């Protein structure tokens, strides 16, 4: 095993999510429920009194850190499972939020603008990543790009720089749009709205959807893909950049743990590449393929391209 692979298997001691997942599993009696053999998420949820979908996210994360095993849709205790361990004290912080989400199911989350400091940090990242993404695509014949959920316009600005003839519109929540207009100046057009509730601007032949799919629960994610398809002109290109998990949704490990954070906050999770490809096909996209984009070590996202048939 090389050094990079070895590092990928070690848990970060500063990451509180593995401990939170373990604490929730112990409090639910999940390991004890599996002491007699394997069980599906539905079976385990019925035994421990939990929401099936939320329990599946928890169980997949436990597989990713080696406490459970997954065989098709069935889970089993791993050799190092914590059966018999007792959780001490009242759950706090992430563990408390995660325990509530798994027991009761995800709560409805209001769509709100990110804190300003975080938005600025993401904007700086987007400028770096957006430049590489824009340069990896051939948009010679494209006229108008719509960046859905485009934040302060970091990606949009990068596309403007790479393709000066391209008209670019950023669509995001009103508070984000106000800040984006101040930051970007007149070269970008900003339109405010909620992409699940308000009509998306039409007349675009490229739609960029970066890091917005994993923030939606599955039904809304499916609907969002359809809305992106509707916004495109015939023959238009969708550029979908997001976290894409393996089929079993237990790897990459960081994504399985990130799903715990999403579950405890927005009630969503990361999705498998197969799921996303299926949604794209159902919405009417064709020629779905992965783009080869040079990225940074700290950016694990991948990019799918799809055409509107």
PDB file of C-alpha atoms in Angstrom:
ATOM      1  CA  UNK A   1       0.000   0.000   0.000  1.00  0.00           C
ATOM      2  CA  UNK A   2       1.483   3.393  -0.973  1.00  0.00           C
ATOM      3  CA  UNK A   3       1.612   6.380   1.370  1.00  0.00           C
ATOM      4  CA  UNK A   4      -1.409   8.123  -0.186  1.00  0.00           C
ATOM      5  CA  UNK A   5      -3.561   5.012   0.150  1.00  0.00           C
ATOM      6  CA  UNK A   6      -2.428   4.540   3.741  1.00  0.00           C
ATOM      7  CA  UNK A   7      -3.339   8.131   4.579  1.00  0.00           C
ATOM      8  CA  UNK A   8      -6.773   7.673   3.010  1.00  0.00           C
ATOM      9  CA  UNK A   9      -7.496   4.783   5.371  1.00  0.00           C
ATOM     10  CA  UNK A  10      -6.530   6.668   8.536  1.00  0.00           C
ATOM     11  CA  UNK A  11      -9.192   8.609  10.379  1.00  0.00           C
ATOM     12  CA  UNK A  12      -8.586  12.300  11.011  1.00  0.00           C
ATOM     13  CA  UNK A  13      -8.487  12.768  14.803  1.00  0.00           C
ATOM     14  CA  UNK A  14      -9.964  16.250  14.346  1.00  0.00           C
ATOM     15  CA  UNK A  15     -13.032  14.864  12.541  1.00  0.00           C
ATOM     16  CA  UNK A  16     -15.884  14.394  15.018  1.00  0.00           C
ATOM     17  CA  UNK A  17     -18.161  12.539  12.609  1.00  0.00           C
ATOM     18  CA  UNK A  18     -16.832   8.985  13.156  1.00  0.00           C
ATOM     19  CA  UNK A  19     -17.290   9.388  16.921  1.00  0.00           C
ATOM     20  CA  UNK A  20     -20.766  10.854  16.408  1.00  0.00           C
ATOM     21  CA  UNK A  21     -21.745   7.959  14.129  1.00  0.00           C
ATOM     22  CA  UNK A  22     -20.477   5.437  16.663  1.00  0.00           C
ATOM     23  CA  UNK A  23     -22.293   7.169  19.517  1.00  0.00           C
ATOM     24  CA  UNK A  24     -25.590   7.252  17.629  1.00  0.00           C
ATOM     25  CA  UNK A  25     -25.270   3.589  16.627  1.00  0.00           C
ATOM     26  CA  UNK A  26     -24.613   2.559  20.235  1.00  0.00           C
ATOM     27  CA  UNK A  27     -27.517   4.628  21.570  1.00  0.00           C
ATOM     28  CA  UNK A  28     -29.846   3.081  18.992  1.00  0.00           C
ATOM     29  CA  UNK A  29     -28.668  -0.449  19.766  1.00  0.00           C
ATOM     30  CA  UNK A  30     -27.684  -0.963  16.138  1.00  0.00           C
ATOM     31  CA  UNK A  31     -24.770  -3.297  16.811  1.00  0.00           C
ATOM     32  CA  UNK A  32     -26.883  -5.391  19.174  1.00  0.00           C
ATOM     33  CA  UNK A  33     -29.612  -5.583  16.533  1.00  0.00           C
ATOM     34  CA  UNK A  34     -27.048  -7.077  14.153  1.00  0.00           C
ATOM     35  CA  UNK A  35     -25.618  -9.521  16.681  1.00  0.00           C
ATOM     36  CA  UNK A  36     -27.768 -12.310  15.267  1.00  0.00           C
ATOM     37  CA  UNK A  37     -26.897 -11.757  11.616  1.00  0.00           C
ATOM     38  CA  UNK A  38     -27.470  -9.448   8.681  1.00  0.00           C
ATOM     39  CA  UNK A  39     -30.270  -6.961   8.130  1.00  0.00           C
ATOM     40  CA  UNK A  40     -31.440  -4.403   5.589  1.00  0.00           C
ATOM     41  CA  UNK A  41     -31.906  -0.741   6.434  1.00  0.00           C
ATOM     42  CA  UNK A  42     -35.674  -1.285   6.536  1.00  0.00           C
ATOM     43  CA  UNK A  43     -35.359  -4.240   8.900  1.00  0.00           C
ATOM     44  CA  UNK A  44     -32.924  -2.462  11.185  1.00  0.00           C
ATOM     45  CA  UNK A  45     -35.003   0.719  11.254  1.00  0.00           C
ATOM     46  CA  UNK A  46     -38.017  -1.286  12.395  1.00  0.00           C
ATOM     47  CA  UNK A  47     -36.006  -2.980  15.150  1.00  0.00           C
ATOM     48  CA  UNK A  48     -34.294   0.103  16.595  1.00  0.00           C
ATOM     49  CA  UNK A  49     -37.102   2.581  15.922  1.00  0.00           C
ATOM     50  CA  UNK A  50     -35.524   4.829  13.307  1.00  0.00           C
ATOM     51  CA  UNK A  51     -36.200   6.416   9.936  1.00  0.00           C
ATOM     52  CA  UNK A  52     -35.200   3.985   7.178  1.00  0.00           C
ATOM     53  CA  UNK A  53     -33.504   6.461   4.851  1.00  0.00           C
ATOM     54  CA  UNK A  54     -31.618   8.184   7.647  1.00  0.00           C
ATOM     55  CA  UNK A  55     -30.520   4.870   9.124  1.00  0.00           C
ATOM     56  CA  UNK A  56     -29.159   3.842   5.737  1.00  0.00           C
ATOM     57  CA  UNK A  57     -26.973   6.969   5.619  1.00  0.00           C
ATOM     58  CA  UNK A  58     -25.697   6.179   9.123  1.00  0.00           C
ATOM     59  CA  UNK A  59     -25.043   2.526   8.296  1.00  0.00           C
ATOM     60  CA  UNK A  60     -23.168   3.408   5.101  1.00  0.00           C
ATOM     61  CA  UNK A  61     -20.939   5.758   7.094  1.00  0.00           C
ATOM     62  CA  UNK A  62     -20.288   3.003   9.635  1.00  0.00           C
ATOM     63  CA  UNK A  63     -19.262   0.723   6.773  1.00  0.00           C
ATOM     64  CA  UNK A  64     -16.871   3.396   5.521  1.00  0.00           C
ATOM     65  CA  UNK A  65     -15.054   3.506   8.887  1.00  0.00           C
ATOM     66  CA  UNK A  66     -14.948  -0.263   9.283  1.00  0.00           C
ATOM     67  CA  UNK A  67     -17.572  -0.838  11.985  1.00  0.00           C
ATOM     68  CA  UNK A  68     -20.129  -2.498   9.695  1.00  0.00           C
ATOM     69  CA  UNK A  69     -19.934  -4.542   6.521  1.00  0.00           C
ATOM     70  CA  UNK A  70     -22.306  -4.258   3.571  1.00  0.00           C
ATOM     71  CA  UNK A  71     -23.324  -7.166   1.372  1.00  0.00           C
ATOM     72  CA  UNK A  72     -25.632  -5.888  -1.366  1.00  0.00           C
ATOM     73  CA  UNK A  73     -28.463  -4.283   0.643  1.00  0.00           C
ATOM     74  CA  UNK A  74     -27.676  -6.139   3.882  1.00  0.00           C
ATOM     75  CA  UNK A  75     -25.542  -4.866   6.759  1.00  0.00           C
ATOM     76  CA  UNK A  76     -23.570  -6.922   9.261  1.00  0.00           C
ATOM     77  CA  UNK A  77     -21.279  -6.222  12.195  1.00  0.00           C
ATOM     78  CA  UNK A  78     -17.595  -6.039  11.332  1.00  0.00           C
ATOM     79  CA  UNK A  79     -15.041  -7.750  13.550  1.00  0.00           C
ATOM     80  CA  UNK A  80     -14.314  -4.471  15.328  1.00  0.00           C
ATOM     81  CA  UNK A  81     -17.982  -3.562  15.829  1.00  0.00           C
ATOM     82  CA  UNK A  82     -18.801  -1.872  19.111  1.00  0.00           C
ATOM     83  CA  UNK A  83     -21.463  -4.308  20.323  1.00  0.00           C
ATOM     84  CA  UNK A  84     -21.839  -4.051  24.081  1.00  0.00           C
ATOM     85  CA  UNK A  85     -20.314  -0.559  24.298  1.00  0.00           C
ATOM     86  CA  UNK A  86     -22.339   1.949  26.323  1.00  0.00           C
ATOM     87  CA  UNK A  87     -22.610   5.601  25.339  1.00  0.00           C
ATOM     88  CA  UNK A  88     -21.991   7.855  28.327  1.00  0.00           C
ATOM     89  CA  UNK A  89     -23.840  11.073  29.119  1.00  0.00           C
ATOM     90  CA  UNK A  90     -26.254  13.032  26.992  1.00  0.00           C
ATOM     91  CA  UNK A  91     -25.462  13.381  23.294  1.00  0.00           C
ATOM     92  CA  UNK A  92     -24.224  16.826  22.314  1.00  0.00           C
ATOM     93  CA  UNK A  93     -23.430  18.751  19.172  1.00  0.00           C
ATOM     94  CA  UNK A  94     -23.343  16.750  15.964  1.00  0.00           C
ATOM     95  CA  UNK A  95     -24.140  13.496  17.769  1.00  0.00           C
ATOM     96  CA  UNK A  96     -27.345  14.987  19.201  1.00  0.00           C
ATOM     97  CA  UNK A  97     -28.465  16.384  15.846  1.00  0.00           C
ATOM     98  CA  UNK A  98     -27.608  13.167  14.064  1.00  0.00           C
ATOM     99  CA  UNK A  99     -29.415  11.033  16.638  1.00  0.00           C
ATOM    100  CA  UNK A 100     -32.549  13.136  16.229  1.00  0.00           C
ATOM    101  CA  UNK A 101     -32.365  12.941  12.430  1.00  0.00           C
ATOM    102  CA  UNK A 102     -31.942   9.154  12.431  1.00  0.00           C
ATOM    103  CA  UNK A 103     -34.713   8.571  14.943  1.00  0.00           C
ATOM    104  CA  UNK A 104     -37.265  11.033  13.598  1.00  0.00           C
ATOM    105  CA  UNK A 105     -36.235  11.428   9.989  1.00  0.00           C
ATOM    106  CA  UNK A 106     -34.801  14.589   8.446  1.00  0.00           C
ATOM    107  CA  UNK A 107     -36.609  17.786   9.331  1.00  0.00           C
ATOM    108  CA  UNK A 108     -37.642  20.276   6.645  1.00  0.00           C
ATOM    109  CA  UNK A 109     -34.817  22.747   6.082  1.00  0.00           C
ATOM    110  CA  UNK A 110     -35.369  26.310   4.939  1.00  0.00           C
ATOM    111  CA  UNK A 111     -33.272  27.333   1.969  1.00  0.00           C
ATOM    112  CA  UNK A 112     -31.096  30.184   3.167  1.00  0.00           C
ATOM    113  CA  UNK A 113     -28.008  32.043   2.074  1.00  0.00           C
ATOM    114  CA  UNK A 114     -24.689  30.847   3.451  1.00  0.00           C
ATOM    115  CA  UNK A 115     -22.873  32.995   6.014  1.00  0.00           C
ATOM    116  CA  UNK A 116     -20.906  35.762   4.325  1.00  0.00           C
ATOM    117  CA  UNK A 117     -17.476  34.488   5.397  1.00  0.00           C
ATOM    118  CA  UNK A 118     -18.225  31.012   4.029  1.00  0.00           C
ATOM    119  CA  UNK A 119     -19.618  32.448   0.794  1.00  0.00           C
ATOM    120  CA  UNK A 120     -16.430  34.458   0.319  1.00  0.00           C
ATOM    121  CA  UNK A 121     -14.263  31.393   0.952  1.00  0.00           C
ATOM    122  CA  UNK A 122     -16.260  29.349  -1.562  1.00  0.00           C
ATOM    123  CA  UNK A 123     -15.970  32.235  -4.026  1.00  0.00           C
ATOM    124  CA  UNK A 124     -12.173  32.130  -3.816  1.00  0.00           C
ATOM    125  CA  UNK A 125     -12.182  28.356  -4.316  1.00  0.00           C
ATOM    126  CA  UNK A 126     -14.563  28.716  -7.252  1.00  0.00           C
ATOM    127  CA  UNK A 127     -12.226  31.138  -8.990  1.00  0.00           C
ATOM    128  CA  UNK A 128      -9.438  28.538  -8.957  1.00  0.00           C
ATOM    129  CA  UNK A 129     -11.572  25.500  -9.771  1.00  0.00           C
ATOM    130  CA  UNK A 130     -13.746  27.385 -12.238  1.00  0.00           C
ATOM    131  CA  UNK A 131     -10.776  28.404 -14.344  1.00  0.00           C
ATOM    132  CA  UNK A 132      -9.737  24.793 -14.826  1.00  0.00           C
ATOM    133  CA  UNK A 133     -13.295  23.668 -15.484  1.00  0.00           C
ATOM    134  CA  UNK A 134     -13.928  26.405 -18.053  1.00  0.00           C
ATOM    135  CA  UNK A 135     -10.675  25.673 -19.870  1.00  0.00           C
ATOM    136  CA  UNK A 136     -11.472  21.958 -20.063  1.00  0.00           C
ATOM    137  CA  UNK A 137     -14.640  22.538 -22.109  1.00  0.00           C
ATOM    138  CA  UNK A 138     -15.122  23.573 -25.718  1.00  0.00           C
ATOM    139  CA  UNK A 139     -17.732  26.325 -25.633  1.00  0.00           C
ATOM    140  CA  UNK A 140     -16.762  27.892 -28.955  1.00  0.00           C
ATOM    141  CA  UNK A 141     -20.325  27.684 -30.275  1.00  0.00           C
ATOM    142  CA  UNK A 142     -22.065  28.445 -26.981  1.00  0.00           C
ATOM    143  CA  UNK A 143     -23.759  31.798 -26.432  1.00  0.00           C
ATOM    144  CA  UNK A 144     -25.322  31.879 -22.970  1.00  0.00           C
ATOM    145  CA  UNK A 145     -24.377  30.042 -19.764  1.00  0.00           C
ATOM    146  CA  UNK A 146     -26.692  29.850 -16.758  1.00  0.00           C
ATOM    147  CA  UNK A 147     -24.991  29.126 -13.426  1.00  0.00           C
ATOM    148  CA  UNK A 148     -27.731  27.711 -11.164  1.00  0.00           C
ATOM    149  CA  UNK A 149     -27.016  28.201  -7.480  1.00  0.00           C
ATOM    150  CA  UNK A 150     -23.883  30.013  -8.604  1.00  0.00           C
ATOM    151  CA  UNK A 151     -23.220  31.848  -5.353  1.00  0.00           C
ATOM    152  CA  UNK A 152     -21.177  35.022  -5.640  1.00  0.00           C
ATOM    153  CA  UNK A 153     -20.186  34.245  -9.221  1.00  0.00           C
ATOM    154  CA  UNK A 154     -16.738  32.692  -8.871  1.00  0.00           C
ATOM    155  CA  UNK A 155     -17.374  30.029 -11.505  1.00  0.00           C
ATOM    156  CA  UNK A 156     -19.277  32.465 -13.703  1.00  0.00           C
ATOM    157  CA  UNK A 157     -16.378  34.926 -13.686  1.00  0.00           C
ATOM    158  CA  UNK A 158     -13.969  32.142 -14.629  1.00  0.00           C
ATOM    159  CA  UNK A 159     -16.145  31.203 -17.607  1.00  0.00           C
ATOM    160  CA  UNK A 160     -16.297  34.852 -18.677  1.00  0.00           C
ATOM    161  CA  UNK A 161     -12.504  35.027 -18.600  1.00  0.00           C
ATOM    162  CA  UNK A 162     -12.063  31.776 -20.532  1.00  0.00           C
ATOM    163  CA  UNK A 163     -14.811  32.495 -23.074  1.00  0.00           C
ATOM    164  CA  UNK A 164     -15.139  36.296 -23.571  1.00  0.00           C
ATOM    165  CA  UNK A 165     -17.972  35.933 -26.105  1.00  0.00           C
ATOM    166  CA  UNK A 166     -20.098  33.973 -23.628  1.00  0.00           C
ATOM    167  CA  UNK A 167     -22.990  35.685 -21.862  1.00  0.00           C
ATOM    168  CA  UNK A 168     -23.240  34.442 -18.269  1.00  0.00           C
ATOM    169  CA  UNK A 169     -26.159  34.608 -15.819  1.00  0.00           C
ATOM    170  CA  UNK A 170     -25.949  33.627 -12.147  1.00  0.00           C
ATOM    171  CA  UNK A 171     -29.150  32.437 -10.451  1.00  0.00           C
ATOM    172  CA  UNK A 172     -29.258  32.292  -6.648  1.00  0.00           C
ATOM    173  CA  UNK A 173     -31.115  33.487  -3.564  1.00  0.00           C
ATOM    174  CA  UNK A 174     -31.737  37.244  -3.186  1.00  0.00           C
ATOM    175  CA  UNK A 175     -29.205  37.786  -0.393  1.00  0.00           C
ATOM    176  CA  UNK A 176     -26.509  35.979  -2.358  1.00  0.00           C
ATOM    177  CA  UNK A 177     -27.322  37.922  -5.510  1.00  0.00           C
ATOM    178  CA  UNK A 178     -26.987  41.280  -3.734  1.00  0.00           C
ATOM    179  CA  UNK A 179     -23.506  40.372  -2.495  1.00  0.00           C
ATOM    180  CA  UNK A 180     -22.539  38.888  -5.862  1.00  0.00           C
ATOM    181  CA  UNK A 181     -23.475  42.051  -7.739  1.00  0.00           C
ATOM    182  CA  UNK A 182     -21.255  44.131  -5.448  1.00  0.00           C
ATOM    183  CA  UNK A 183     -18.361  41.711  -5.881  1.00  0.00           C
ATOM    184  CA  UNK A 184     -18.530  40.972  -9.614  1.00  0.00           C
ATOM    185  CA  UNK A 185     -19.559  44.310 -11.033  1.00  0.00           C
ATOM    186  CA  UNK A 186     -21.350  44.728 -14.377  1.00  0.00           C
ATOM    187  CA  UNK A 187     -19.783  41.869 -16.328  1.00  0.00           C
ATOM    188  CA  UNK A 188     -22.112  39.243 -14.820  1.00  0.00           C
ATOM    189  CA  UNK A 189     -25.892  39.188 -14.857  1.00  0.00           C
ATOM    190  CA  UNK A 190     -27.508  38.088 -11.590  1.00  0.00           C
ATOM    191  CA  UNK A 191     -31.091  36.876 -11.246  1.00  0.00           C
ATOM    192  CA  UNK A 192     -32.549  36.137  -7.821  1.00  0.00           C
ATOM    193  CA  UNK A 193     -34.813  33.237  -6.933  1.00  0.00           C
ATOM    194  CA  UNK A 194     -35.121  29.782  -5.412  1.00  0.00           C
ATOM    195  CA  UNK A 195     -34.270  27.206  -8.066  1.00  0.00           C
ATOM    196  CA  UNK A 196     -36.867  24.744  -6.751  1.00  0.00           C
ATOM    197  CA  UNK A 197     -39.665  27.318  -6.555  1.00  0.00           C
ATOM    198  CA  UNK A 198     -39.014  30.053  -9.081  1.00  0.00           C
ATOM    199  CA  UNK A 199     -38.681  29.785 -12.875  1.00  0.00           C
ATOM    200  CA  UNK A 200     -35.124  29.509 -14.129  1.00  0.00           C
ATOM    201  CA  UNK A 201     -34.048  31.946 -16.858  1.00  0.00           C
ATOM    202  CA  UNK A 202     -34.529  30.515 -20.334  1.00  0.00           C
ATOM    203  CA  UNK A 203     -32.594  30.810 -23.570  1.00  0.00           C
ATOM    204  CA  UNK A 204     -29.336  29.280 -22.341  1.00  0.00           C
ATOM    205  CA  UNK A 205     -27.360  26.645 -24.211  1.00  0.00           C
ATOM    206  CA  UNK A 206     -25.109  25.773 -21.248  1.00  0.00           C
ATOM    207  CA  UNK A 207     -26.238  25.162 -17.668  1.00  0.00           C
ATOM    208  CA  UNK A 208     -23.708  24.862 -14.860  1.00  0.00           C
ATOM    209  CA  UNK A 209     -24.867  23.142 -11.657  1.00  0.00           C
ATOM    210  CA  UNK A 210     -21.980  23.040  -9.207  1.00  0.00           C
ATOM    211  CA  UNK A 211     -22.317  21.607  -5.699  1.00  0.00           C
ATOM    212  CA  UNK A 212     -26.090  21.981  -5.505  1.00  0.00           C
ATOM    213  CA  UNK A 213     -27.344  18.420  -6.013  1.00  0.00           C
ATOM    214  CA  UNK A 214     -26.083  17.000  -2.713  1.00  0.00           C
ATOM    215  CA  UNK A 215     -27.862  19.779  -0.837  1.00  0.00           C
ATOM    216  CA  UNK A 216     -31.264  18.428  -1.906  1.00  0.00           C
ATOM    217  CA  UNK A 217     -33.236  15.470  -0.624  1.00  0.00           C
ATOM    218  CA  UNK A 218     -33.718  12.773  -3.231  1.00  0.00           C
ATOM    219  CA  UNK A 219     -37.179  13.854  -4.510  1.00  0.00           C
ATOM    220  CA  UNK A 220     -35.984  17.453  -4.846  1.00  0.00           C
ATOM    221  CA  UNK A 221     -32.735  16.326  -6.470  1.00  0.00           C
ATOM    222  CA  UNK A 222     -34.715  14.434  -9.121  1.00  0.00           C
ATOM    223  CA  UNK A 223     -36.927  17.472  -9.671  1.00  0.00           C
ATOM    224  CA  UNK A 224     -33.918  19.772  -9.875  1.00  0.00           C
ATOM    225  CA  UNK A 225     -32.404  17.686 -12.674  1.00  0.00           C
ATOM    226  CA  UNK A 226     -35.675  18.000 -14.604  1.00  0.00           C
ATOM    227  CA  UNK A 227     -35.721  21.772 -14.074  1.00  0.00           C
ATOM    228  CA  UNK A 228     -32.169  22.039 -15.384  1.00  0.00           C
ATOM    229  CA  UNK A 229     -33.246  20.103 -18.477  1.00  0.00           C
ATOM    230  CA  UNK A 230     -36.203  22.435 -19.022  1.00  0.00           C
ATOM    231  CA  UNK A 231     -33.981  25.517 -18.755  1.00  0.00           C
ATOM    232  CA  UNK A 232     -31.728  24.373 -21.602  1.00  0.00           C
ATOM    233  CA  UNK A 233     -32.271  24.984 -25.287  1.00  0.00           C
ATOM    234  CA  UNK A 234     -32.447  21.811 -27.440  1.00  0.00           C
ATOM    235  CA  UNK A 235     -28.945  20.444 -27.895  1.00  0.00           C
ATOM    236  CA  UNK A 236     -27.726  22.403 -24.872  1.00  0.00           C
ATOM    237  CA  UNK A 237     -25.022  21.204 -22.490  1.00  0.00           C
ATOM    238  CA  UNK A 238     -25.391  20.486 -18.775  1.00  0.00           C
ATOM    239  CA  UNK A 239     -22.199  20.725 -16.712  1.00  0.00           C
ATOM    240  CA  UNK A 240     -22.904  18.997 -13.416  1.00  0.00           C
ATOM    241  CA  UNK A 241     -20.144  19.221 -10.816  1.00  0.00           C
ATOM    242  CA  UNK A 242     -20.786  17.437  -7.533  1.00  0.00           C
ATOM    243  CA  UNK A 243     -19.883  14.709  -5.085  1.00  0.00           C
ATOM    244  CA  UNK A 244     -20.415  11.330  -6.754  1.00  0.00           C
ATOM    245  CA  UNK A 245     -20.246   8.213  -4.614  1.00  0.00           C
ATOM    246  CA  UNK A 246     -19.689   4.621  -5.609  1.00  0.00           C
ATOM    247  CA  UNK A 247     -22.718   2.392  -6.159  1.00  0.00           C
ATOM    248  CA  UNK A 248     -22.887   1.086  -2.561  1.00  0.00           C
ATOM    249  CA  UNK A 249     -22.607   4.653  -1.185  1.00  0.00           C
ATOM    250  CA  UNK A 250     -19.958   3.583   1.328  1.00  0.00           C
ATOM    251  CA  UNK A 251     -17.044   5.138  -0.571  1.00  0.00           C
ATOM    252  CA  UNK A 252     -15.295   7.482  -0.835  1.00  0.00           C
ATOM    253  CA  UNK A 253     -15.193   7.525   2.957  1.00  0.00           C
ATOM    254  CA  UNK A 254     -15.076  11.314   3.223  1.00  0.00           C
ATOM    255  CA  UNK A 255     -18.303  11.464   1.185  1.00  0.00           C
ATOM    256  CA  UNK A 256     -20.019   8.888   3.420  1.00  0.00           C
ATOM    257  CA  UNK A 257     -19.053  10.999   6.433  1.00  0.00           C
ATOM    258  CA  UNK A 258     -20.084  14.201   4.656  1.00  0.00           C
ATOM    259  CA  UNK A 259     -23.507  12.607   4.187  1.00  0.00           C
ATOM    260  CA  UNK A 260     -23.798  12.472   7.989  1.00  0.00           C
ATOM    261  CA  UNK A 261     -23.280  16.223   8.159  1.00  0.00           C
ATOM    262  CA  UNK A 262     -25.857  16.773   5.430  1.00  0.00           C
ATOM    263  CA  UNK A 263     -28.343  14.450   7.142  1.00  0.00           C
ATOM    264  CA  UNK A 264     -27.987  16.320  10.434  1.00  0.00           C
ATOM    265  CA  UNK A 265     -28.356  19.755   8.824  1.00  0.00           C
ATOM    266  CA  UNK A 266     -30.272  19.874   5.539  1.00  0.00           C
ATOM    267  CA  UNK A 267     -31.628  16.320   5.641  1.00  0.00           C
ATOM    268  CA  UNK A 268     -29.936  15.459   2.347  1.00  0.00           C
ATOM    269  CA  UNK A 269     -26.984  13.245   1.447  1.00  0.00           C
ATOM    270  CA  UNK A 270     -24.421  12.547  -1.242  1.00  0.00           C
ATOM    271  CA  UNK A 271     -25.629  10.470  -4.185  1.00  0.00           C
ATOM    272  CA  UNK A 272     -24.100   7.620  -6.136  1.00  0.00           C
ATOM    273  CA  UNK A 273     -22.958   8.208  -9.697  1.00  0.00           C
ATOM    274  CA  UNK A 274     -25.390   5.540 -10.925  1.00  0.00           C
ATOM    275  CA  UNK A 275     -28.290   7.360  -9.239  1.00  0.00           C
ATOM    276  CA  UNK A 276     -27.385  10.670 -10.844  1.00  0.00           C
ATOM    277  CA  UNK A 277     -26.902   9.134 -14.283  1.00  0.00           C
ATOM    278  CA  UNK A 278     -30.324   7.525 -13.949  1.00  0.00           C
ATOM    279  CA  UNK A 279     -31.948  10.846 -13.078  1.00  0.00           C
ATOM    280  CA  UNK A 280     -30.268  12.509 -16.042  1.00  0.00           C
ATOM    281  CA  UNK A 281     -31.571   9.847 -18.417  1.00  0.00           C
ATOM    282  CA  UNK A 282     -35.088  10.052 -16.974  1.00  0.00           C
ATOM    283  CA  UNK A 283     -35.093  13.824 -17.441  1.00  0.00           C
ATOM    284  CA  UNK A 284     -34.235  13.445 -21.134  1.00  0.00           C
ATOM    285  CA  UNK A 285     -30.486  14.010 -21.159  1.00  0.00           C
ATOM    286  CA  UNK A 286     -28.349  11.982 -23.557  1.00  0.00           C
ATOM    287  CA  UNK A 287     -24.644  11.383 -24.116  1.00  0.00           C
ATOM    288  CA  UNK A 288     -23.853  11.468 -20.394  1.00  0.00           C
ATOM    289  CA  UNK A 289     -20.111  11.293 -19.812  1.00  0.00           C
ATOM    290  CA  UNK A 290     -17.502  12.318 -17.279  1.00  0.00           C
ATOM    291  CA  UNK A 291     -15.300  15.288 -18.098  1.00  0.00           C
ATOM    292  CA  UNK A 292     -11.553  15.116 -17.626  1.00  0.00           C
ATOM    293  CA  UNK A 293     -10.833  18.154 -15.466  1.00  0.00           C
ATOM    294  CA  UNK A 294      -7.552  18.877 -13.729  1.00  0.00           C
ATOM    295  CA  UNK A 295      -8.372  19.468 -10.090  1.00  0.00           C
ATOM    296  CA  UNK A 296      -6.808  20.236  -6.733  1.00  0.00           C
ATOM    297  CA  UNK A 297      -6.008  17.565  -4.115  1.00  0.00           C
ATOM    298  CA  UNK A 298      -8.507  19.219  -1.780  1.00  0.00           C
ATOM    299  CA  UNK A 299     -11.303  19.124  -4.366  1.00  0.00           C
ATOM    300  CA  UNK A 300     -12.821  15.634  -4.622  1.00  0.00           C
ATOM    301  CA  UNK A 301     -15.740  16.605  -6.854  1.00  0.00           C
ATOM    302  CA  UNK A 302     -16.280  15.171 -10.313  1.00  0.00           C
ATOM    303  CA  UNK A 303     -17.924  16.574 -13.419  1.00  0.00           C
ATOM    304  CA  UNK A 304     -20.586  14.964 -15.589  1.00  0.00           C
ATOM    305  CA  UNK A 305     -21.543  16.392 -18.971  1.00  0.00           C
ATOM    306  CA  UNK A 306     -24.926  15.709 -20.567  1.00  0.00           C
ATOM    307  CA  UNK A 307     -26.742  16.954 -23.657  1.00  0.00           C
ATOM    308  CA  UNK A 308     -30.403  17.875 -23.921  1.00  0.00           C
ATOM    309  CA  UNK A 309     -31.820  15.579 -26.584  1.00  0.00           C
TER     310      UNK A 309
END
